[in-house]
GROMACS .gro file of C-alpha atoms in nm:
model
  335
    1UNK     CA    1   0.000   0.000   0.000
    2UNK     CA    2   0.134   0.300  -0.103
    3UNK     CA    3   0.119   0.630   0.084
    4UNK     CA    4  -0.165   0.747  -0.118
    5UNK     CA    5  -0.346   0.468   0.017
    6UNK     CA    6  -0.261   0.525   0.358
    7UNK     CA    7  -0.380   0.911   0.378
    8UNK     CA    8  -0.692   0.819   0.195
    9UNK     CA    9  -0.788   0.519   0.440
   10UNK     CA   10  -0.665   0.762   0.721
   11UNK     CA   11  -0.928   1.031   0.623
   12UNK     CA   12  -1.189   0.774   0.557
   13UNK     CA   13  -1.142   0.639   0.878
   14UNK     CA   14  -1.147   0.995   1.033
   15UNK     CA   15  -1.482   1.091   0.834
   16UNK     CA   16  -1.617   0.772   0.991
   17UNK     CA   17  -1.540   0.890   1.392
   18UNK     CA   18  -1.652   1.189   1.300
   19UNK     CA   19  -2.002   1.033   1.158
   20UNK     CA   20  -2.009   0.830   1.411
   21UNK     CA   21  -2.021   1.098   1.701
   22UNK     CA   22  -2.218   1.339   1.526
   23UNK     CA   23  -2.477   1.066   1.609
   24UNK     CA   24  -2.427   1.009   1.920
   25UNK     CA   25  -2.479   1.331   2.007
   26UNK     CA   26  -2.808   1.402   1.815
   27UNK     CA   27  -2.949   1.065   1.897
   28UNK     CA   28  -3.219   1.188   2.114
   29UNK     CA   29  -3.270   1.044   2.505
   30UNK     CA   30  -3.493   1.161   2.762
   31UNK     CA   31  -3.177   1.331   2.932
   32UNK     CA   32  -3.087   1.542   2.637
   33UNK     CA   33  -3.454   1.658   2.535
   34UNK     CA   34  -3.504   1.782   2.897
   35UNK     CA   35  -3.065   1.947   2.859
   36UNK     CA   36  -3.226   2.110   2.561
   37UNK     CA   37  -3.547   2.231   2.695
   38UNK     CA   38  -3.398   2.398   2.992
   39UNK     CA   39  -3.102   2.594   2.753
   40UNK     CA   40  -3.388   2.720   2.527
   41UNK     CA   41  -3.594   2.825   2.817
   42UNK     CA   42  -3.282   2.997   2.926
   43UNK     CA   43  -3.214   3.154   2.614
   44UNK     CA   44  -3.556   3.241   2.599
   45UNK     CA   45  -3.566   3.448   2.929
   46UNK     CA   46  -3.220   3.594   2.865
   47UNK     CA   47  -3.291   3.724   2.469
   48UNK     CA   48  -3.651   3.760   2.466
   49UNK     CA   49  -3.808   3.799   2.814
   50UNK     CA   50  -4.055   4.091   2.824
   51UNK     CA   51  -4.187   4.178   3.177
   52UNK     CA   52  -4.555   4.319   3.226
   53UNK     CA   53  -4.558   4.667   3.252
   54UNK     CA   54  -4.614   4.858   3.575
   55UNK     CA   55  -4.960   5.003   3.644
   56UNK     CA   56  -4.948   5.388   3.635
   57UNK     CA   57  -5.014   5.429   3.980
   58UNK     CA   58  -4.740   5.233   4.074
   59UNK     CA   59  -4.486   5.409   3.850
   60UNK     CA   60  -4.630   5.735   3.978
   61UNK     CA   61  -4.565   5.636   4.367
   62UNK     CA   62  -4.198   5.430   4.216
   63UNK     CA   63  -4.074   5.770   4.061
   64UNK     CA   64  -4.177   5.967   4.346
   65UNK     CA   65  -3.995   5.763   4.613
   66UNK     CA   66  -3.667   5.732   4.391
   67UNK     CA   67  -3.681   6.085   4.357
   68UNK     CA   68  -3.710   6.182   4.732
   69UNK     CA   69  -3.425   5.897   4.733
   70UNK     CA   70  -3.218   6.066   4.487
   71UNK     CA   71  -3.243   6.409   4.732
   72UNK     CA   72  -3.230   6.305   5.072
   73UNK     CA   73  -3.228   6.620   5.273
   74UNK     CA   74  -2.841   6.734   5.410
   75UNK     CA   75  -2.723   6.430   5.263
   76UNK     CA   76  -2.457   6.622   4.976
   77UNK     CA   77  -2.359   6.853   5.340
   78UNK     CA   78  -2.274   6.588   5.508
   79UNK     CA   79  -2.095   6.395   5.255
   80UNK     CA   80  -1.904   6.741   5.226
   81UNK     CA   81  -1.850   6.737   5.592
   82UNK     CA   82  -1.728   6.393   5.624
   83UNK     CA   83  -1.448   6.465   5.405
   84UNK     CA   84  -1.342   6.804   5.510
   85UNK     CA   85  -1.316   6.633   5.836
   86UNK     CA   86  -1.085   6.370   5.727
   87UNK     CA   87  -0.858   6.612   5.512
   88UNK     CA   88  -0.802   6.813   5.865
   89UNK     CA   89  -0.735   6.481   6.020
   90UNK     CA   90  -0.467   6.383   5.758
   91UNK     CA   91  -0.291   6.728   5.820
   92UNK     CA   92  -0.198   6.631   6.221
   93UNK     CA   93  -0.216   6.256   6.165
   94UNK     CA   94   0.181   6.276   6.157
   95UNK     CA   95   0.403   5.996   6.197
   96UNK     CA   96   0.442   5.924   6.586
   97UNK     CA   97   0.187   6.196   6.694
   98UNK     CA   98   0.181   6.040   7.007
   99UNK     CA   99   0.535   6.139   7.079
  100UNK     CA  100   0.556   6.489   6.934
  101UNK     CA  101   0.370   6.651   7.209
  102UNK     CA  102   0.159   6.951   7.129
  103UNK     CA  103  -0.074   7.029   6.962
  104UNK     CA  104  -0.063   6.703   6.790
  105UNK     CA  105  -0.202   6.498   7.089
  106UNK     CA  106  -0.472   6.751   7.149
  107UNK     CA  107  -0.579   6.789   6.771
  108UNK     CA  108  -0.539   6.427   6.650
  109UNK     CA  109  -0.833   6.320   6.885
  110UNK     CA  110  -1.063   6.597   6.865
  111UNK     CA  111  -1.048   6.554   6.476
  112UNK     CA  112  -1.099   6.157   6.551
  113UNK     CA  113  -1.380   6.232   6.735
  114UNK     CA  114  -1.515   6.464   6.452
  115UNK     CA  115  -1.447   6.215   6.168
  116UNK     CA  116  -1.685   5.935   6.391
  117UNK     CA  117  -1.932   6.161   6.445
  118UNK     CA  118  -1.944   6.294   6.048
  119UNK     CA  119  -1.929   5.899   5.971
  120UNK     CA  120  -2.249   5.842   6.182
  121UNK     CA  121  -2.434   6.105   6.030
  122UNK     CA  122  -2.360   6.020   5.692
  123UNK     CA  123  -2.463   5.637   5.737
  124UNK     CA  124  -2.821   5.797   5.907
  125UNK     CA  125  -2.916   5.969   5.596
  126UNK     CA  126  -2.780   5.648   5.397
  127UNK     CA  127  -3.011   5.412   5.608
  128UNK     CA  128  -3.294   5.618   5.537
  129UNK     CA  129  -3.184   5.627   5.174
  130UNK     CA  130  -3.169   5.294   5.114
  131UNK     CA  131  -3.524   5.283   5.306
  132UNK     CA  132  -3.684   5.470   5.076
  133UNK     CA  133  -3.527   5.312   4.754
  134UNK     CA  134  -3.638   4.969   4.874
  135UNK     CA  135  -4.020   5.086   4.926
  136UNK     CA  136  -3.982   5.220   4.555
  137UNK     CA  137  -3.866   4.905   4.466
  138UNK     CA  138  -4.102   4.687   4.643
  139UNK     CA  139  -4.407   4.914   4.529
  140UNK     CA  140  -4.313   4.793   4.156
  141UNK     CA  141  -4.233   4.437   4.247
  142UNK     CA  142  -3.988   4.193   4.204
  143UNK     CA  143  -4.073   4.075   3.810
  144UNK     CA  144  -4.102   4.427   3.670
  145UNK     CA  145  -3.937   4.605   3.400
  146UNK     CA  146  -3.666   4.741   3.654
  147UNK     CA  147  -3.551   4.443   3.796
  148UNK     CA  148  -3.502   4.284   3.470
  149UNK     CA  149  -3.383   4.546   3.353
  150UNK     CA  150  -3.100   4.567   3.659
  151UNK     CA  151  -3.059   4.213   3.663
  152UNK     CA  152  -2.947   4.215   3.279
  153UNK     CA  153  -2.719   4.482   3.315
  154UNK     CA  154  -2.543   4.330   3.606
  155UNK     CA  155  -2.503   3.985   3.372
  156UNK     CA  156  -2.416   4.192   3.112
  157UNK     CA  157  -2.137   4.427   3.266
  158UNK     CA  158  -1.974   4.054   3.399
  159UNK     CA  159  -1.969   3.946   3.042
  160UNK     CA  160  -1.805   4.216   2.872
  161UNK     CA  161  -1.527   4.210   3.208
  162UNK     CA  162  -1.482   3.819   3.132
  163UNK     CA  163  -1.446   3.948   2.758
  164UNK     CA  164  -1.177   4.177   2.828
  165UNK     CA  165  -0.959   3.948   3.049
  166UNK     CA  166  -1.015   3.657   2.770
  167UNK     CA  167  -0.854   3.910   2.575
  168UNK     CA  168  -0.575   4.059   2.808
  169UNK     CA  169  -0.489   3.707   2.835
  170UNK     CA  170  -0.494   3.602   2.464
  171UNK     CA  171  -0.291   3.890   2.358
  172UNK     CA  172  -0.010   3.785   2.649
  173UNK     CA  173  -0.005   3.438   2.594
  174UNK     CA  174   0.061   3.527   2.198
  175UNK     CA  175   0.352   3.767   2.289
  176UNK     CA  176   0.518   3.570   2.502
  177UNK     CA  177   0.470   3.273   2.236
  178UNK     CA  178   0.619   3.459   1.965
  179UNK     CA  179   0.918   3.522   2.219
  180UNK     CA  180   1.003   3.196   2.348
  181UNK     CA  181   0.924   3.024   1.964
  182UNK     CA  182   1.257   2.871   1.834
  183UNK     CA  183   1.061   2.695   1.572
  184UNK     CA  184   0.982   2.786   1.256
  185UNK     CA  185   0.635   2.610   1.200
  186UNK     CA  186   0.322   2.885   1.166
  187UNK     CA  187   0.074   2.613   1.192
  188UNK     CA  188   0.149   2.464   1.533
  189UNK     CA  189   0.183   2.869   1.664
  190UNK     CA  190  -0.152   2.916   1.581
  191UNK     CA  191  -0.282   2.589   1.740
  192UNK     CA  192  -0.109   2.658   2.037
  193UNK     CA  193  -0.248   3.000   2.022
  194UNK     CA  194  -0.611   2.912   1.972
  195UNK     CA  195  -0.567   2.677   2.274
  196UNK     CA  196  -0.473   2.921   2.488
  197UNK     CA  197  -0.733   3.146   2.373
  198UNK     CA  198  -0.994   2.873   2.449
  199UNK     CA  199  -0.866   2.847   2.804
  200UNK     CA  200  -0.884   3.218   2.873
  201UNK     CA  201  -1.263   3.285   2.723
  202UNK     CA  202  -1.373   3.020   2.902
  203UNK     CA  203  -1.212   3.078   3.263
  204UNK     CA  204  -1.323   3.432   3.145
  205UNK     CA  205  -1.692   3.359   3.123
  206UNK     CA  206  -1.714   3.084   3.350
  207UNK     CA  207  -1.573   3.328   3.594
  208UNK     CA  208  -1.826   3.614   3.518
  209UNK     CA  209  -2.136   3.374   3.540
  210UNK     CA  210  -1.996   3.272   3.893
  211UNK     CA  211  -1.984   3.674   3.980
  212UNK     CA  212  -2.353   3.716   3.826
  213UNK     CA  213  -2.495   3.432   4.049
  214UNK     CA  214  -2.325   3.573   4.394
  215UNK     CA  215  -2.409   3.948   4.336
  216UNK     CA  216  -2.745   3.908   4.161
  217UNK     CA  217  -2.853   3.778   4.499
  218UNK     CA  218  -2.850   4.169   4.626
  219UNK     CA  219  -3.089   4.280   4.394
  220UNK     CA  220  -3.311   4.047   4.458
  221UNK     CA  221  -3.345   4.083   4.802
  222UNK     CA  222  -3.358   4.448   4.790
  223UNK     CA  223  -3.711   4.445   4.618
  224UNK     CA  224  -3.807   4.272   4.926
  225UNK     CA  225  -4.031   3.935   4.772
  226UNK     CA  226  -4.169   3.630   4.939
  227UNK     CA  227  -3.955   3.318   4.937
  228UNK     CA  228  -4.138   3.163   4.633
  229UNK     CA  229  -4.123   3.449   4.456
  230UNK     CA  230  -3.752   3.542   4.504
  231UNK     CA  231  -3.652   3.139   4.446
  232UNK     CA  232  -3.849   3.170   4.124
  233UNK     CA  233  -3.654   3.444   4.023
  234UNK     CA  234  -3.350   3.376   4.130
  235UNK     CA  235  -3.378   3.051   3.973
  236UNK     CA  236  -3.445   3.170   3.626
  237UNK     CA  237  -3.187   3.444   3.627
  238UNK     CA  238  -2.915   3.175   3.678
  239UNK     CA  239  -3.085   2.949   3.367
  240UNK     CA  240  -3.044   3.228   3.158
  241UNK     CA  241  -2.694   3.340   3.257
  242UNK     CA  242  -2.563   3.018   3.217
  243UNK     CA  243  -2.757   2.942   2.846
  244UNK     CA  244  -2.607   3.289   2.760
  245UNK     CA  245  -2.236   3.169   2.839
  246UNK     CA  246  -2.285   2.841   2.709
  247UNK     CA  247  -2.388   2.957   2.381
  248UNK     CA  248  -2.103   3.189   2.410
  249UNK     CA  249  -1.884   2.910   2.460
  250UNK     CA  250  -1.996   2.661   2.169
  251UNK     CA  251  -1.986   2.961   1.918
  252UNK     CA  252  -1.629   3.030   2.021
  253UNK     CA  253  -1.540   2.653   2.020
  254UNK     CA  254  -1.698   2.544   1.678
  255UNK     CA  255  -1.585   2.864   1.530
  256UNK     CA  256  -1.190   2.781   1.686
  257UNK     CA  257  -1.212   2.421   1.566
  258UNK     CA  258  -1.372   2.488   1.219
  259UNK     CA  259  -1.043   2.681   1.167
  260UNK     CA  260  -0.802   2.451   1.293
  261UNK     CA  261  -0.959   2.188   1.085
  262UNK     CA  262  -0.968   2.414   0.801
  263UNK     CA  263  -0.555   2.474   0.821
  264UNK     CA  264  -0.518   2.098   0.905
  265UNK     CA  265  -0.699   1.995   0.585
  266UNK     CA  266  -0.488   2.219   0.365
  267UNK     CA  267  -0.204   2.112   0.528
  268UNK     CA  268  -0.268   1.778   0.491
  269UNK     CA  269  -0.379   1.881   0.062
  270UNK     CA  270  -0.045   2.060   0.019
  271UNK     CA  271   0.167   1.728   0.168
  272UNK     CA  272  -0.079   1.507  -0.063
  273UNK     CA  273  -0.006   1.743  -0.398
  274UNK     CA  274   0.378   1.735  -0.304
  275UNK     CA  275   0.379   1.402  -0.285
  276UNK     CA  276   0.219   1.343  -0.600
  277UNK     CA  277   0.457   1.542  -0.721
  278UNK     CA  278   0.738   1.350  -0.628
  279UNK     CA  279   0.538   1.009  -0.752
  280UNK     CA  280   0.414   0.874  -0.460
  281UNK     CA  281   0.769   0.828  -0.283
  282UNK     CA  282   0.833   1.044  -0.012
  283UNK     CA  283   1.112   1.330  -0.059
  284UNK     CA  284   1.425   1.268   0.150
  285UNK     CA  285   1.553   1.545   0.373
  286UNK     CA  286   1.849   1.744   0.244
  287UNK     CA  287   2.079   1.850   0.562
  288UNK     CA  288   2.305   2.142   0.524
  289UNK     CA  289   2.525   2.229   0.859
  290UNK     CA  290   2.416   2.581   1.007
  291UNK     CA  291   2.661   2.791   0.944
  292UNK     CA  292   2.755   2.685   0.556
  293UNK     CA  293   2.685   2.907   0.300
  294UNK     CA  294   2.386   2.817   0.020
  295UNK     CA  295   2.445   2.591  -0.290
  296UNK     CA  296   2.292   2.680  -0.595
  297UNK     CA  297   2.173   2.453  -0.822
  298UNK     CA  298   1.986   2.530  -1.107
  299UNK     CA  299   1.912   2.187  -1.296
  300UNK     CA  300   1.755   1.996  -1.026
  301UNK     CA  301   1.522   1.779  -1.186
  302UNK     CA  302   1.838   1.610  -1.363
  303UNK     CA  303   2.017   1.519  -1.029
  304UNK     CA  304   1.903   1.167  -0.842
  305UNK     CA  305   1.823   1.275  -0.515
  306UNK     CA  306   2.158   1.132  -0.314
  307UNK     CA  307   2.336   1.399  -0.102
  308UNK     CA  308   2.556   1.355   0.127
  309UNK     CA  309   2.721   1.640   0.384
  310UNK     CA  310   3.121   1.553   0.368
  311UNK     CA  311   3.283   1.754   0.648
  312UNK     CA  312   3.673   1.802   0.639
  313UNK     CA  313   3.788   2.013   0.925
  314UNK     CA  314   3.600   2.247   1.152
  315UNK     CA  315   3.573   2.548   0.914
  316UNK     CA  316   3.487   2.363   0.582
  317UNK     CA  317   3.199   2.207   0.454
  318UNK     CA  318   3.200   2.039   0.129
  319UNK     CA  319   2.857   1.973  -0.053
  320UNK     CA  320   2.870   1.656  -0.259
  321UNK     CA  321   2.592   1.596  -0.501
  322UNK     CA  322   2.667   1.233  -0.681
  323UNK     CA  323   2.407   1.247  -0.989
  324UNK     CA  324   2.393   0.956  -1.260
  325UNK     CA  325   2.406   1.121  -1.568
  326UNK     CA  326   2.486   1.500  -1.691
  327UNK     CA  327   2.472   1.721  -1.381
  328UNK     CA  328   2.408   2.055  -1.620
  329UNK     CA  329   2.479   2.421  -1.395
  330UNK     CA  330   2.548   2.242  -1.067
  331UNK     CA  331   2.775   2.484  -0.873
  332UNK     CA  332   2.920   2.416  -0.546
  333UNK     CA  333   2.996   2.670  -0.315
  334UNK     CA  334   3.248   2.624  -0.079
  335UNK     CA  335   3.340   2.782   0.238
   0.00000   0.00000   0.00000
């Protein structure tokens, strides 16, 4: 058998696995229909999801609760307060104050005691802030348009910070691959590359789904709902973030193997038409020491393939090609 042969029974036998797994997959079982019920459902609430829309009196009593939220009464002073009082705290907060006598161990407490008592007023008006934000919120209800709407853009924000470490990541990994390379070969750069890009997108979104489901958590509670409401909820914002990333996921896998097996299979057509070429024999390897300078040789289709590397002392190397027949505008260089 030839080496023709063996490629073609090699990709035959390829094609077959490949057949042969595709069916596995789509063969549908009980455990798969239910896999791909719950990833549509997800997809479903994550892409297409519309809430019902707030009754007008509820919007009405909503906007006017944010708003008195949004200006809480002295609550700009005493932020300005609070740090006015901690600038003239820095300015006697020396090194060893203690030590230095006055009037550093009479202003250094006063000022302590002014910064504590700035800090408790500032976390009053936040209490009642935050009061008045979750009656707005609870007025409007856990499954309206603002809690979707807030619960997307947390998801959302996670993705596109997963995104931009995958990338980060990527980018290094390819620098520091194009440093260390000693090897010529492009193809197995850019598998090694895609690999590592793989890795990183997918310890990027994995990552940011795992931040979604802790913080999202928050927001839910802060609209205040019963238990069965808030596991619902909860429950279906965690389907669709993790449909979302999925997807995500198999797009950026099938999309990185579709190229590798793109490169592979003209690869693997280039080797075939070269070996034609040479008529089904495969080429021998021609080794020149590093170092020597080039031969030229112009009439190579009239020299048998037989070279041999002759070396003669440490500073010479003579290139020998033996050819059966006229050898027509072989030159040798030698060094």
């Amino acid at each position: 058998m030839d080496q023709r042969q063996v490629q073609q029974t090699a990709q035959q036998t390829a094609n077959g696995h490949l057949v042969a797994i595709a069916k596995k997959v789509f063969t549908p079982t009980p455990k798969k229909v239910a896999f791909s019920s719950f990833y549509l459902l997800g997809i479903f609430l994550c892409c297409f999801f519309v809430p019902p829309e707030v009754p007008p009196e509820k919007l009405e009593v909503y906007t006017e609760l944010m708003s008195k939220a949004d200006s809480v009464p002295g609550f700009r002073e005493a932020e300005e307060a609070l740090f006015e009082a901690r600038y003239a705290l820095e300015d006697v907060e020396v090194w060893f104050w203690k030590w230095r006598g006055e009037p550093y161990t009479t202003l250094v407490p006063e000022r302590r005691m002014a910064v504590q008592e700035a800090e408790a007023h500032v976390a009053h008006l936040e209490r009642k802030r935050h009061d008045l934000v979750v009656k707005a919120k609870k007025t409007v209800g856990l499954f309206s348009s603002f809690a979707v709407g807030e619960v997307k853009q947390l998801f959302w924000g996670y993705v596109e910070k997963g995104k931009i470490f995958a990338k980060r990541q990527t980018f290094w990994n390819g620098l520091f691959m194009v440093l260390e390379s000693r090897e010529g070969n492009l193809f197995s750069f850019l598998l090694e590359w895609a690999l590592a890009l793989l890795v990183n997108f997918t310890l990027g979104l994995v990552g940011a789904l795992v931040a979604f489901v802790l913080f999202v958590y928050s927001i839910i509670t802060s609209y205040q709902p019963d238990s069965f409401s808030g596991m619902l909820f909860f429950l279906g914002a965690v389907l669709a973030g993790a449909s979302m990333v999925l997807t995500y996921l198999v797009g950026i896998y099938g999309v990185t193997g579709g190229a590798i097996y793109v490169a592979a299979s003209a690869a693997s057509s280039a080797a075939r038409a070269r070996l034609e070429q040479d008529g089904g024999q495969p080429r021998r390897p021609t080794y020149i020491r590093q170092g020597a300078t080039s031969t030229h040789m112009a009439a190579r289709g009239a020299i048998r393939r037989d070279t041999s590397v002759i070396r003669t002392s440490d500073m010479s190397d003579i290139v020998m090609i033996r050819g059966i027949g006229a050898a027509e505008g072989c030159v040798g260089t030698f060094t």
